[in-house]
CSV table of C-alpha atoms in Angstrom, one decimal:
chain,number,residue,atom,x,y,z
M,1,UNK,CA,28.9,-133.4,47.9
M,2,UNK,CA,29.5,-135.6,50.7
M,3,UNK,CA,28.3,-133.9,54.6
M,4,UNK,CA,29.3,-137.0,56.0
M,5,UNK,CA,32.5,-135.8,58.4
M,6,UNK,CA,35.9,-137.8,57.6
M,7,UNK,CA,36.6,-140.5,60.5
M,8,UNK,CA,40.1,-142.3,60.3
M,9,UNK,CA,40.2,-146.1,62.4
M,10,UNK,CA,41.9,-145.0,65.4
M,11,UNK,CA,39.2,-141.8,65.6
M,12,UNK,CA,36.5,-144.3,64.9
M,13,UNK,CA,37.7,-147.0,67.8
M,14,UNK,CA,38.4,-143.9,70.3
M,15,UNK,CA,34.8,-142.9,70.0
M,16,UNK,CA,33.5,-146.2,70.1
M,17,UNK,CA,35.6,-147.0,73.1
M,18,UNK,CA,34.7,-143.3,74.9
M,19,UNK,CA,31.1,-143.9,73.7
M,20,UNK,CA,30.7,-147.4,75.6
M,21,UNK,CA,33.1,-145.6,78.8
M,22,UNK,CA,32.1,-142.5,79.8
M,23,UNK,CA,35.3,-140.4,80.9
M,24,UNK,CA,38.3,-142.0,80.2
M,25,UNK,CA,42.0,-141.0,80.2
M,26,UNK,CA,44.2,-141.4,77.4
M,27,UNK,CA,46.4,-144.1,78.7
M,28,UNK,CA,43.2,-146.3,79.5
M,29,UNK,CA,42.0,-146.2,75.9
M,30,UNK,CA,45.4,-147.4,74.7
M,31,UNK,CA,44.9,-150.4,77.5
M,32,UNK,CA,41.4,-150.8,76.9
M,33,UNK,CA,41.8,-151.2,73.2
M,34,UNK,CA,44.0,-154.5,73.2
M,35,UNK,CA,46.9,-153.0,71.5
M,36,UNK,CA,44.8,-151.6,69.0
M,37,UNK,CA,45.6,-148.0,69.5
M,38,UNK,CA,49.3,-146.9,70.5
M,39,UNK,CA,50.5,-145.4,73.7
M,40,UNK,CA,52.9,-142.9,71.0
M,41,UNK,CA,50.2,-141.5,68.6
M,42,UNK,CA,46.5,-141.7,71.2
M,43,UNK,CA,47.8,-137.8,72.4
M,44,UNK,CA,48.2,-136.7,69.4
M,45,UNK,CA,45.1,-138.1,67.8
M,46,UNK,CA,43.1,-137.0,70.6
M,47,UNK,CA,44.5,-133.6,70.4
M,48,UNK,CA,43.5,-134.0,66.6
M,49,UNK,CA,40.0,-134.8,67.3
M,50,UNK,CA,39.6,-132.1,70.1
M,51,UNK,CA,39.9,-129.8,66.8
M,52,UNK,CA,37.4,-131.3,65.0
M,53,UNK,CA,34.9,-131.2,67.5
M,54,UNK,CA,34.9,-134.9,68.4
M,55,UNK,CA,36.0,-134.8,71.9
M,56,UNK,CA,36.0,-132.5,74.7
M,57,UNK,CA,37.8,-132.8,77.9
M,58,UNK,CA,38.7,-131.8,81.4
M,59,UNK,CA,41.4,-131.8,83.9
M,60,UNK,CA,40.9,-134.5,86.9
M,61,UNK,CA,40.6,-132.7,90.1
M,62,UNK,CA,43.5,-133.3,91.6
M,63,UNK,CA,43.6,-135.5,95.2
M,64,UNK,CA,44.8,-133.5,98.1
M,65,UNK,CA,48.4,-133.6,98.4
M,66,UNK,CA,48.5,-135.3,95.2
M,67,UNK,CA,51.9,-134.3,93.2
M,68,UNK,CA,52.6,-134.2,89.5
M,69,UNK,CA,50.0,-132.9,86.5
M,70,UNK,CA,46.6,-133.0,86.8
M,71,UNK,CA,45.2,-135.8,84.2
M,72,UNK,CA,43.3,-135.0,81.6
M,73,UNK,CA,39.6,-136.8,81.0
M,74,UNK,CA,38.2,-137.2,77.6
M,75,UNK,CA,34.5,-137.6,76.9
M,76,UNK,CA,32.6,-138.0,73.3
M,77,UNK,CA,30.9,-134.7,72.9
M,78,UNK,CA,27.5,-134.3,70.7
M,79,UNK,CA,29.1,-133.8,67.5
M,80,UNK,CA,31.4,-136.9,68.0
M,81,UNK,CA,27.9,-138.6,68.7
M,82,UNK,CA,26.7,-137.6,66.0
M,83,UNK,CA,29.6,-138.6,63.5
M,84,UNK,CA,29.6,-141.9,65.1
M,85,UNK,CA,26.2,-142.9,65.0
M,86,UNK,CA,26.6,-141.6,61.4
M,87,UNK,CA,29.1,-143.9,60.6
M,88,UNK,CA,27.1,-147.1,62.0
M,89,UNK,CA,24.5,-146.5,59.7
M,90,UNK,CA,26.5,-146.1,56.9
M,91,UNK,CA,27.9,-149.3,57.8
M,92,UNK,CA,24.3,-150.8,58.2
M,93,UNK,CA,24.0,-149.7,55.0
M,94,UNK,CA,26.9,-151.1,53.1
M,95,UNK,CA,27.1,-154.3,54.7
M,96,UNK,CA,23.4,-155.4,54.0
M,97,UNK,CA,24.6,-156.8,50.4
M,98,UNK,CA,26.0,-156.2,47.1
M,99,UNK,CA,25.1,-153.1,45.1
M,100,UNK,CA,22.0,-152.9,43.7
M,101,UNK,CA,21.4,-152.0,39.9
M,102,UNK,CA,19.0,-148.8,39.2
M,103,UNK,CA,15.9,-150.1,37.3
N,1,UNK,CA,64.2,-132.6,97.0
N,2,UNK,CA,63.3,-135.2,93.4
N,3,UNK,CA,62.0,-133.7,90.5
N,4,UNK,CA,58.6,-135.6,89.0
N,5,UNK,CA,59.5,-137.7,86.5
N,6,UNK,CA,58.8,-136.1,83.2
N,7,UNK,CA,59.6,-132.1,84.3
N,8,UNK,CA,62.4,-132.5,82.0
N,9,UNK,CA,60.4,-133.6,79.0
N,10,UNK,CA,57.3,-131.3,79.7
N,11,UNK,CA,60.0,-128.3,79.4
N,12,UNK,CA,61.1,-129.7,76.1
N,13,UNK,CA,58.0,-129.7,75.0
N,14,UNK,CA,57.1,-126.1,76.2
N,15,UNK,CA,60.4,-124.7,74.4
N,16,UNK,CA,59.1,-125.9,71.3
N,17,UNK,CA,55.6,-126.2,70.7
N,18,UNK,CA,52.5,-123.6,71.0
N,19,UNK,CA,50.9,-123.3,74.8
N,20,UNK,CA,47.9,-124.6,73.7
N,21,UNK,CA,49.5,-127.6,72.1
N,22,UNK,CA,51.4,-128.3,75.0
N,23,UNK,CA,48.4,-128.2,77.0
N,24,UNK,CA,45.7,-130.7,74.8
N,25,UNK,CA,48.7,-133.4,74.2
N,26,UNK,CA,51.8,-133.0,76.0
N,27,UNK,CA,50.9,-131.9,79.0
N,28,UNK,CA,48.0,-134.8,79.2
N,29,UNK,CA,50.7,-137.2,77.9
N,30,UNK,CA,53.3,-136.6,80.7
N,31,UNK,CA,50.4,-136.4,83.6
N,32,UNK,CA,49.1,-140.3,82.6
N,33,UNK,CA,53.0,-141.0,82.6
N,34,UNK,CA,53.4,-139.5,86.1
N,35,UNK,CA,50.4,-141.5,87.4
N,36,UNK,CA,51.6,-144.8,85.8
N,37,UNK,CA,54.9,-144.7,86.6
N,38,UNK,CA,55.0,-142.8,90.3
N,39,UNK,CA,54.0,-146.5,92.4
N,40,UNK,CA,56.4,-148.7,90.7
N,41,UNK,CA,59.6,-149.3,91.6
N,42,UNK,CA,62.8,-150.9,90.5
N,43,UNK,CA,62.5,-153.0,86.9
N,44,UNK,CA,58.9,-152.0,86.8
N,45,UNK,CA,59.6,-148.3,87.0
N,46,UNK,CA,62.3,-148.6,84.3
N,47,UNK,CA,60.1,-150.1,82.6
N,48,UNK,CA,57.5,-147.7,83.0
N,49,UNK,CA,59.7,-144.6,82.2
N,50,UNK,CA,61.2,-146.2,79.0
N,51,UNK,CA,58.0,-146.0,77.4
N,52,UNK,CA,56.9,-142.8,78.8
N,53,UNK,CA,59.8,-141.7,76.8
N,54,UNK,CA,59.2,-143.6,73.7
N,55,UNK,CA,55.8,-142.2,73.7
N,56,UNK,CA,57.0,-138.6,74.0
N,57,UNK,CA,59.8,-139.2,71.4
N,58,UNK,CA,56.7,-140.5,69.0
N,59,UNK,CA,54.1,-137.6,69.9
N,60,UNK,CA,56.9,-135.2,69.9
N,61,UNK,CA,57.5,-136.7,66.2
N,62,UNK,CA,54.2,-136.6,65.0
N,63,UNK,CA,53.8,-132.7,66.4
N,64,UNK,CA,57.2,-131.6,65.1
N,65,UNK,CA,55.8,-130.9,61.8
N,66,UNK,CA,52.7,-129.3,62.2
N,67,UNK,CA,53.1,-126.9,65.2
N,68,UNK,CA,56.3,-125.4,65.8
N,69,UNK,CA,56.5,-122.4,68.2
N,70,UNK,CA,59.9,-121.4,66.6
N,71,UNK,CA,61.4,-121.4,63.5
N,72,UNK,CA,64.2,-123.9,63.0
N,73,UNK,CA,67.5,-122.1,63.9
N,74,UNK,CA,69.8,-120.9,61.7
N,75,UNK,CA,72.6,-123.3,61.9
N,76,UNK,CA,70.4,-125.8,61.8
N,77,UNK,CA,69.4,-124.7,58.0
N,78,UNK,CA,73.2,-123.7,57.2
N,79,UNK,CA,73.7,-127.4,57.8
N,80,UNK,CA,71.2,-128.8,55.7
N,81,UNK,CA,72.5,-126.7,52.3
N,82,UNK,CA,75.7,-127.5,53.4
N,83,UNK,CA,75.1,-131.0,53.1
N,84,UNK,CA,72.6,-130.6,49.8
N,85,UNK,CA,75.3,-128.4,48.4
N,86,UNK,CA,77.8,-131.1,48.8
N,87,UNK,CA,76.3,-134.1,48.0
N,88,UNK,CA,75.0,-132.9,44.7
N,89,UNK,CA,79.0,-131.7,43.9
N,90,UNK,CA,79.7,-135.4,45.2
N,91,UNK,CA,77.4,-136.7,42.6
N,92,UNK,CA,78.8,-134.1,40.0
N,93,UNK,CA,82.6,-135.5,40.6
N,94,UNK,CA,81.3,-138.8,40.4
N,95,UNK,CA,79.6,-138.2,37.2
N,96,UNK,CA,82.1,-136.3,35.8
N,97,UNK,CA,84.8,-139.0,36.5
N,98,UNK,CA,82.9,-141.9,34.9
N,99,UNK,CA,82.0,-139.8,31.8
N,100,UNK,CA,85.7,-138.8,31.3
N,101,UNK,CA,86.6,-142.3,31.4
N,102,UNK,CA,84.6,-143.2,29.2
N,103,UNK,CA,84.9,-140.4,26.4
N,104,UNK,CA,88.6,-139.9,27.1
N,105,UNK,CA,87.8,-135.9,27.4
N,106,UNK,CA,90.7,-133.7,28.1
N,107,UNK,CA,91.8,-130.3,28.0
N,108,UNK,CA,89.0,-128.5,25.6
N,109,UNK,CA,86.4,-130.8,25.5
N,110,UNK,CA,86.0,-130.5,29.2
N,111,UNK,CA,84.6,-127.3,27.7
N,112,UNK,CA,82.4,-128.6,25.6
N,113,UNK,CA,81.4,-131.4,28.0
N,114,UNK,CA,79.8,-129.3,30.5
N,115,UNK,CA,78.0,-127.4,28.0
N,116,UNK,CA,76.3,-130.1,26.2
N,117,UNK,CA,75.9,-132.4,29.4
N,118,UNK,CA,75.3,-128.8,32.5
N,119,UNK,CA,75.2,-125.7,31.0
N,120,UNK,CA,72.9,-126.0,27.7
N,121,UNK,CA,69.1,-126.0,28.3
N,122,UNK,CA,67.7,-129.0,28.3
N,123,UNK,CA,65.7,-129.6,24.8
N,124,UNK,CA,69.9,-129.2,23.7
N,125,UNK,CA,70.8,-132.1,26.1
N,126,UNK,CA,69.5,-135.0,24.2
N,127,UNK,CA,71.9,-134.1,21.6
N,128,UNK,CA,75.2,-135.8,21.3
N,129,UNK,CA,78.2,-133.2,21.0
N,130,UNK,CA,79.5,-132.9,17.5
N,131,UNK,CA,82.5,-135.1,19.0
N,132,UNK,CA,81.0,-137.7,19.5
N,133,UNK,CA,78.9,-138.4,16.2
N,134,UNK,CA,81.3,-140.3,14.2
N,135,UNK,CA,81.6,-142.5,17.1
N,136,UNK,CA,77.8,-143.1,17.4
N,137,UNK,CA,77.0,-143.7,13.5
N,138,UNK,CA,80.0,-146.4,13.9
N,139,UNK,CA,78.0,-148.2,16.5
N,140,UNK,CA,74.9,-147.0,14.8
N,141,UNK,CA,73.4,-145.2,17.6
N,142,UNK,CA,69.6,-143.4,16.1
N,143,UNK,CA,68.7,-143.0,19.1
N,144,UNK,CA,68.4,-139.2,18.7
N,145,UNK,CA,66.3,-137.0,16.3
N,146,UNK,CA,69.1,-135.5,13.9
N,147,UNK,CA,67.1,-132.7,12.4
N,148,UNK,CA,65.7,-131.4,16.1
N,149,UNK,CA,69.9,-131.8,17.1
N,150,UNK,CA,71.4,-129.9,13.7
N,151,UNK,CA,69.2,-127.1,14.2
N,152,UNK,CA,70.2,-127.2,18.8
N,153,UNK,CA,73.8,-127.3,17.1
N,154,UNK,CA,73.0,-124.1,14.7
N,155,UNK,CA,71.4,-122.2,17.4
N,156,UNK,CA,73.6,-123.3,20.6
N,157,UNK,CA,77.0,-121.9,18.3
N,158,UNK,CA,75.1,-118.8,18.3
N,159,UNK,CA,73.9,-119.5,21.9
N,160,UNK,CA,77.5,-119.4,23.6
N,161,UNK,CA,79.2,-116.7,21.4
């Protein structure tokens, strides 16, 4: 049985991205990834992720006299940490060479 | 006074979706919109607001599904049989037309068409209609099993009585 948490690409890049940035909102992870992650599916994904525990977020204090919705900040919370540095090793592990046969 | 840019699509999403969903994606989705588009102006702005709305149209997409706040309305599922019950009796008169054709049924063995080909359950279906067996030995059709068929005959004459 696996404990290891299920992380799809655009979940991996967003923590990657969040761990390396601090607070960020979502429309600067779509422009900091290159193209990599998509303005149409980064809410919904990190809606997705504020589920599983991965993220947590805040609402920007808003400027005075500032109109419109507040934005929303998203940070990697300890669990996210967690599952990412999780998934480094893993990769560590599986990219130091081919399988090795039980003696 | 002017609306915000994006009211219209934040009450959308409020008329359909949970408050908390609203709140974690939409509501974070439309606020990024508002700040990216609100110093632009002109082609720019266009622009801007184009994909705002692409981006709702694709979050709103991905949500539909999964969190609904309502249940689709009524009409809305009338249509749909509607539209199943009627293609599958477009598909029937289609079938139907081609298979007359070629079996030159008429009058009675419309009858026995439909229940060999619609009515009969289906281990009978793989049978060939007692009409149509001279006409399959001449072209030497053994395609079928004929001892699994005479005994579907012998119990499908008791069947429809």
């Amino acid at each position: 049985m696996s404990f290891l948490p299920r992380l799809a690409g655009t979940e991996r890049r967003i923590l990657e991205a969040l761990g390396a940035g601090g607070e960020l909102f979502g429309l600067q992870l779509v422009e900091q990834s290159g193209g990599a992650i998509k303005r149409g599916t980064v809410y919904v994904t990190l809606g997705r992720m504020q589920d599983k525990g991965y993220l947590d977020s805040r609402q920007e204090e808003p400027a005075p006299g500032a109109i419109g919705l507040p934005r929303r900040l998203y940070r990697i919370s300890a669990f996210g940490g967690r599952v990412l540095a999780a998934w480094r090793a893993a990769d560590t592990v599986f990219a130091s060479g081919e399988p090795q046969e039980a003696s | 006074m002017t609306a915000m840019p994006g009211e219209r699509m934040l009450a959308l999403a409020q008329s359909w979706f949970a408050p908390d969903t609203v709140t974690r994606i939409f509501e974070s989705l439309i606020a990024d919109y508002q700040a990216d588009c609100a110093s632009r102006q002109g082609i720019p702005r266009l622009r801007c607001t184009l994909a705002g709305v692409a981006c709702f149209a694709v979050s709103f997409a991905l949500t539909f599904g999964r969190d609904l706040r309502r249940p689709l309305p009524r009409g809305l599922v009338r249509r749909a049989w509607s539209a199943i019950a009627a293609f599958l009796a477009l598909g029937v008169a289609a079938q139907y037309s081609t298979m007359h054709e070629q079996l030159a049924l008429s009058g009675a063995s419309v009858t026995l068409f439909f229940r060999h080909f619609w009515v009969a359950p289906s281990p009978w279906r793989s049978c060939p209609p007692p009409y149509l067996l001279p006409r399959i030995r001449g072209g030497q059709d053994t395609s079928y099993d004929k001892l699994q068929c005479a005994r579907s005959r012998f119990w499908s004459s008791h069947y429809w009585r």
